[in-house]
Short mmCIF file of C-alpha atoms in Angstrom, two decimals:
data_model
loop_
_atom_site.label_atom_id
_atom_site.label_comp_id
_atom_site.label_asym_id
_atom_site.label_seq_id
_atom_site.Cartn_x
_atom_site.Cartn_y
_atom_site.Cartn_z
CA MET B 1 97.97 90.96 95.02
CA SER B 2 95.88 90.11 98.02
CA GLU B 3 92.00 90.42 97.74
CA ILE B 4 90.27 93.67 98.73
CA ASP B 5 87.91 92.35 101.81
CA THR B 6 84.89 94.27 101.50
CA SER B 7 83.00 92.53 104.40
CA VAL B 8 85.50 93.60 107.04
CA PRO B 9 86.05 97.16 108.17
CA HIS B 10 89.18 98.57 107.57
CA SER B 11 91.03 101.10 109.61
CA ALA B 12 92.39 102.90 106.20
CA ARG B 13 89.26 103.01 104.78
CA ILE B 14 87.42 104.06 107.77
CA TRP B 15 90.07 107.01 108.31
CA ASN B 16 89.27 107.76 104.62
CA TYR B 17 85.61 108.22 105.48
CA TRP B 18 86.47 110.33 108.65
CA LEU B 19 88.62 112.51 106.30
CA GLY B 20 85.51 113.11 103.87
CA GLY B 21 87.08 110.73 101.15
CA LYS B 22 85.18 108.34 98.93
CA ASP B 23 87.25 105.40 99.07
CA ASN B 24 85.42 103.36 101.63
CA TYR B 25 82.76 100.76 101.80
CA PRO B 26 79.08 100.45 103.56
CA VAL B 27 80.89 98.33 106.21
CA ASP B 28 83.69 101.07 106.88
CA GLU B 29 81.03 103.87 107.10
CA ALA B 30 78.84 101.77 109.56
CA ALA B 31 81.99 100.72 111.47
CA GLY B 32 83.17 104.98 111.34
CA ASP B 33 79.48 105.76 112.53
CA ALA B 34 79.49 103.32 115.18
CA TYR B 35 82.94 104.83 116.41
CA THR B 36 81.66 108.44 116.23
CA ASP B 37 78.60 107.52 118.22
CA VAL B 38 80.67 106.70 121.08
CA PHE B 39 83.77 109.26 120.41
CA PRO B 40 82.60 112.21 117.97
CA GLY B 41 86.04 113.88 118.71
CA ILE B 42 87.95 111.13 116.52
CA VAL B 43 86.87 113.13 113.35
CA ASP B 44 88.91 115.88 114.95
CA ILE B 45 91.61 113.77 115.56
CA ALA B 46 91.67 112.49 111.77
CA ARG B 47 91.94 116.04 110.38
CA GLY B 48 94.18 117.29 113.22
CA SER B 49 96.56 114.44 112.25
CA ARG B 50 96.30 115.29 108.60
CA ASP B 51 96.95 118.96 109.22
CA PHE B 52 99.83 118.27 111.61
CA LEU B 53 101.41 116.09 108.54
CA ARG B 54 101.04 119.16 106.20
CA ARG B 55 102.72 121.57 108.52
CA ASN B 56 105.35 119.11 108.98
CA ILE B 57 106.21 118.81 105.48
CA GLY B 58 105.86 122.65 104.97
CA TYR B 59 108.81 122.97 107.75
CA LEU B 60 110.77 120.42 106.14
CA VAL B 61 110.78 121.80 102.71
CA ALA B 62 110.79 125.35 103.36
CA GLU B 63 112.92 125.59 106.22
CA ALA B 64 114.97 122.64 106.70
CA GLY B 65 115.66 122.24 103.03
CA ILE B 66 114.42 118.56 102.48
CA ARG B 67 113.86 117.24 98.99
CA GLN B 68 113.24 113.76 99.96
CA PHE B 69 110.43 111.85 101.71
CA LEU B 70 109.87 108.32 102.81
CA ASP B 71 106.25 108.05 103.82
CA VAL B 72 105.62 104.70 105.34
CA GLY B 73 102.23 103.49 106.05
CA THR B 74 100.85 106.08 103.64
CA GLY B 75 96.88 105.18 103.91
CA LEU B 76 94.66 106.02 101.11
CA PRO B 77 95.32 109.04 98.90
CA THR B 78 92.87 112.07 100.11
CA ALA B 79 93.77 115.94 99.82
CA GLN B 80 97.04 117.17 100.49
CA ASN B 81 98.97 114.10 100.16
CA THR B 82 102.89 114.31 100.68
CA HIS B 83 103.97 114.79 97.42
CA GLU B 84 101.34 117.11 96.88
CA VAL B 85 102.29 119.57 99.90
CA ALA B 86 106.26 119.12 99.01
CA GLN B 87 106.34 119.50 95.41
CA ARG B 88 104.10 122.58 95.53
CA LEU B 89 106.88 124.31 97.48
CA ALA B 90 109.83 122.41 95.58
CA PRO B 91 108.95 120.82 92.30
CA GLU B 92 112.37 118.84 92.35
CA ALA B 93 111.11 116.80 95.58
CA ARG B 94 111.17 112.95 95.50
CA ILE B 95 108.55 111.09 97.56
CA VAL B 96 108.39 107.34 98.23
CA TYR B 97 105.18 105.90 99.51
CA VAL B 98 104.90 102.65 101.22
CA ASP B 99 102.09 100.61 102.23
CA ASN B 100 100.78 96.93 102.21
CA ASP B 101 97.02 97.66 102.01
CA PRO B 102 95.72 96.20 98.85
CA MET B 103 93.02 98.87 98.57
CA VAL B 104 95.91 101.84 99.06
CA LEU B 105 97.74 99.83 96.24
CA ALA B 106 94.64 99.82 94.14
CA HIS B 107 94.43 103.73 94.29
CA ALA B 108 98.38 104.19 94.08
CA ARG B 109 98.03 105.73 90.84
CA ALA B 110 96.76 109.01 92.65
CA LEU B 111 99.87 109.27 94.60
CA LEU B 112 102.17 108.58 91.37
CA THR B 113 101.36 112.10 89.89
CA SER B 114 104.58 113.94 90.10
CA THR B 115 106.04 117.18 88.84
CA GLU B 116 108.35 116.94 85.85
CA GLU B 117 111.28 118.17 88.04
CA GLY B 118 110.49 115.54 91.00
CA ALA B 119 109.49 111.69 91.22
CA THR B 120 107.09 109.72 93.31
CA ALA B 121 107.04 105.99 93.91
CA TYR B 122 105.25 103.32 95.67
CA ILE B 123 106.33 100.34 97.23
CA ASP B 124 103.91 97.44 98.44
CA ALA B 125 105.44 96.38 101.80
CA ASP B 126 104.99 96.15 105.40
CA VAL B 127 106.36 98.78 107.98
CA ALA B 128 107.84 95.80 109.69
CA GLU B 129 110.38 95.00 106.66
CA PRO B 130 112.70 98.09 107.22
CA GLU B 131 115.48 96.48 104.93
CA ARG B 132 113.32 95.34 102.09
CA ILE B 133 111.60 99.21 102.29
CA LEU B 134 115.20 100.69 102.16
CA GLU B 135 116.17 98.89 99.35
CA ALA B 136 113.16 99.52 97.07
CA ALA B 137 113.13 103.18 98.19
CA ALA B 138 116.95 103.41 96.97
CA ARG B 139 115.68 103.00 93.34
CA THR B 140 113.88 106.64 93.45
CA LEU B 141 115.76 108.36 96.47
CA ASP B 142 119.56 108.94 97.05
CA LEU B 143 119.62 107.79 100.59
CA GLY B 144 123.17 109.43 100.92
CA ARG B 145 121.34 112.86 100.98
CA PRO B 146 119.15 113.82 103.97
CA THR B 147 115.74 112.60 103.66
CA ALA B 148 112.55 112.93 105.87
CA LEU B 149 111.11 109.71 107.17
CA ILE B 150 107.32 109.92 107.97
CA LEU B 151 105.43 107.37 110.21
CA SER B 152 101.91 108.82 110.58
CA ASN B 153 99.61 106.60 112.51
CA ILE B 154 101.28 103.41 111.32
CA LEU B 155 103.49 102.52 114.76
CA GLY B 156 99.96 101.82 116.54
CA HIS B 157 99.64 98.85 114.36
CA ILE B 158 102.74 97.15 115.90
CA ALA B 159 101.41 95.95 119.08
CA ASP B 160 104.64 95.51 120.68
CA LEU B 161 106.69 98.77 121.69
CA ASP B 162 110.10 97.46 121.25
CA ARG B 163 109.51 96.07 117.94
CA ALA B 164 108.11 99.27 116.80
CA ARG B 165 111.21 101.40 118.40
CA SER B 166 113.30 98.65 116.45
CA VAL B 167 111.51 99.60 113.24
CA VAL B 168 112.10 103.21 113.56
CA THR B 169 115.89 102.71 114.52
CA ARG B 170 116.83 100.59 111.57
CA LEU B 171 114.82 102.76 109.09
CA MET B 172 116.87 105.86 110.72
CA ALA B 173 120.03 104.13 110.98
CA ALA B 174 120.34 104.02 107.03
CA LEU B 175 119.61 107.61 106.55
CA PRO B 176 122.39 110.45 106.89
CA SER B 177 122.68 113.07 109.06
CA GLY B 178 120.63 115.63 108.39
CA SER B 179 117.69 113.42 107.81
CA TYR B 180 114.35 113.94 109.95
CA LEU B 181 111.68 111.66 111.72
CA SER B 182 108.04 112.86 111.77
CA VAL B 183 106.10 110.56 113.96
CA ASN B 184 102.46 111.02 115.18
CA ASP B 185 100.02 108.53 116.78
CA GLY B 186 96.96 108.36 118.85
CA SER B 187 97.92 108.77 122.66
CA ARG B 188 96.86 107.70 126.05
CA GLY B 189 96.20 109.52 129.08
CA VAL B 190 94.45 112.52 127.56
CA ASP B 191 91.04 111.58 126.62
CA PRO B 192 89.32 108.60 128.46
CA ASP B 193 86.21 108.54 126.09
CA PHE B 194 88.75 108.16 123.09
CA GLU B 195 90.57 105.37 124.89
CA ARG B 196 87.31 103.56 125.50
CA ALA B 197 86.05 103.70 121.87
CA GLN B 198 89.33 102.64 120.78
CA ASP B 199 89.60 99.55 122.99
CA ALA B 200 86.06 98.70 121.70
CA TYR B 201 87.16 98.96 118.22
CA ASN B 202 90.00 96.64 119.12
CA ALA B 203 87.87 94.02 120.49
CA SER B 204 85.49 94.19 117.91
CA GLY B 205 87.70 92.00 115.55
CA ALA B 206 89.11 94.94 113.35
CA VAL B 207 92.80 95.24 112.84
CA PRO B 208 93.92 96.90 116.21
CA TYR B 209 95.59 100.24 116.40
CA ASN B 210 97.45 100.41 119.95
CA LEU B 211 96.97 103.87 121.72
CA ARG B 212 100.56 104.91 123.46
CA SER B 213 101.35 107.40 126.27
CA VAL B 214 103.20 110.64 125.25
CA ASP B 215 106.29 109.17 126.90
CA GLU B 216 106.27 106.21 124.60
CA ILE B 217 105.58 108.40 121.47
CA THR B 218 108.57 110.49 122.53
CA ALA B 219 110.75 107.62 123.11
CA PHE B 220 110.42 107.20 119.22
CA PHE B 221 112.70 110.28 119.00
CA ASP B 222 115.50 108.98 121.32
CA GLY B 223 118.84 109.96 119.82
CA LEU B 224 117.44 112.60 117.57
CA GLU B 225 117.14 116.51 117.95
CA LEU B 226 113.36 117.39 118.49
CA VAL B 227 112.22 120.41 116.52
CA GLU B 228 110.32 122.99 118.84
CA PRO B 229 107.90 122.48 120.38
CA GLY B 230 108.75 118.93 120.87
CA VAL B 231 106.21 116.04 121.18
CA VAL B 232 102.92 117.96 121.53
CA SER B 233 99.12 117.07 120.62
CA VAL B 234 99.18 117.50 116.99
CA THR B 235 97.03 120.59 116.98
CA GLU B 236 99.60 122.58 119.28
CA TRP B 237 102.49 121.77 116.71
CA ARG B 238 103.18 124.95 114.83
CA PRO B 239 99.52 126.14 114.30
CA GLU B 240 99.30 128.66 111.53
CA PRO B 241 99.24 132.21 112.85
CA GLY B 242 95.74 133.52 113.21
CA SER B 243 94.34 130.00 113.48
CA GLY B 244 93.23 130.82 117.43
CA ILE B 245 94.03 128.41 120.53
CA PRO B 246 94.28 124.92 119.37
CA VAL B 247 92.09 122.30 120.90
CA VAL B 248 94.09 119.67 122.28
CA VAL B 249 93.47 116.10 121.02
CA ALA B 250 94.63 112.70 122.12
CA GLU B 251 96.96 112.55 119.07
CA HIS B 252 100.83 113.50 119.79
CA GLY B 253 103.59 113.71 117.27
CA GLY B 254 106.81 115.64 116.64
CA LEU B 255 109.66 116.13 114.33
CA ALA B 256 113.15 115.33 114.83
CA ARG B 257 116.52 115.75 113.23
CA LYS B 258 119.03 113.21 113.20
CA PRO B 259 122.79 114.98 114.20
#
């Protein structure tokens, strides 16, 4: 296993810090604070992204009847992890998490607390290794049954758009009709302050995260049937009744079914 480098800020640990988690180091807090000094709205984006994923999973379990989840680019465990949301609604749900961050691997035990009826597993692999991911996932999931593929804030780490689309295509090609794709990523063309802050972060020597236009994010769903309301700001995707008018943030996502 690779060593955890605590001398360089890391996006997963910074994200954890913004979400109120404790799995981060002073270097991550400093980088996170420097980012929020430039763009305080990043905390709203981080939390809006997490809430979007929670609502996605709720829809998938309660309305689409999905009981299998492949969560690639899991990130550090926080509240409302995929298995917690899914198994609360369907204890028999099975979840496979995938990440290649040694810090996430070190905390993977927090992701492996399953109900007796269901199952959870963790795969140490890179998002750019679809075939390896699928082979390992098949030990826990029945990939002949509908499965939800979750790619939350991970595709932005693949700089080349065609390569990112290829990863999505190869993963979805292995899943049967009735499976779903959930994607959300930071978006360009919505908030110039966010774009300046992210570009500065990318230029700082940290692992870059590439923002994409809404059209580029939408293209990940080509060939699939988008669930209403389509690809929107994460805060606008099926907000809870009574939650008020959502504030649009520069993070877009959607959910789509494989026909």
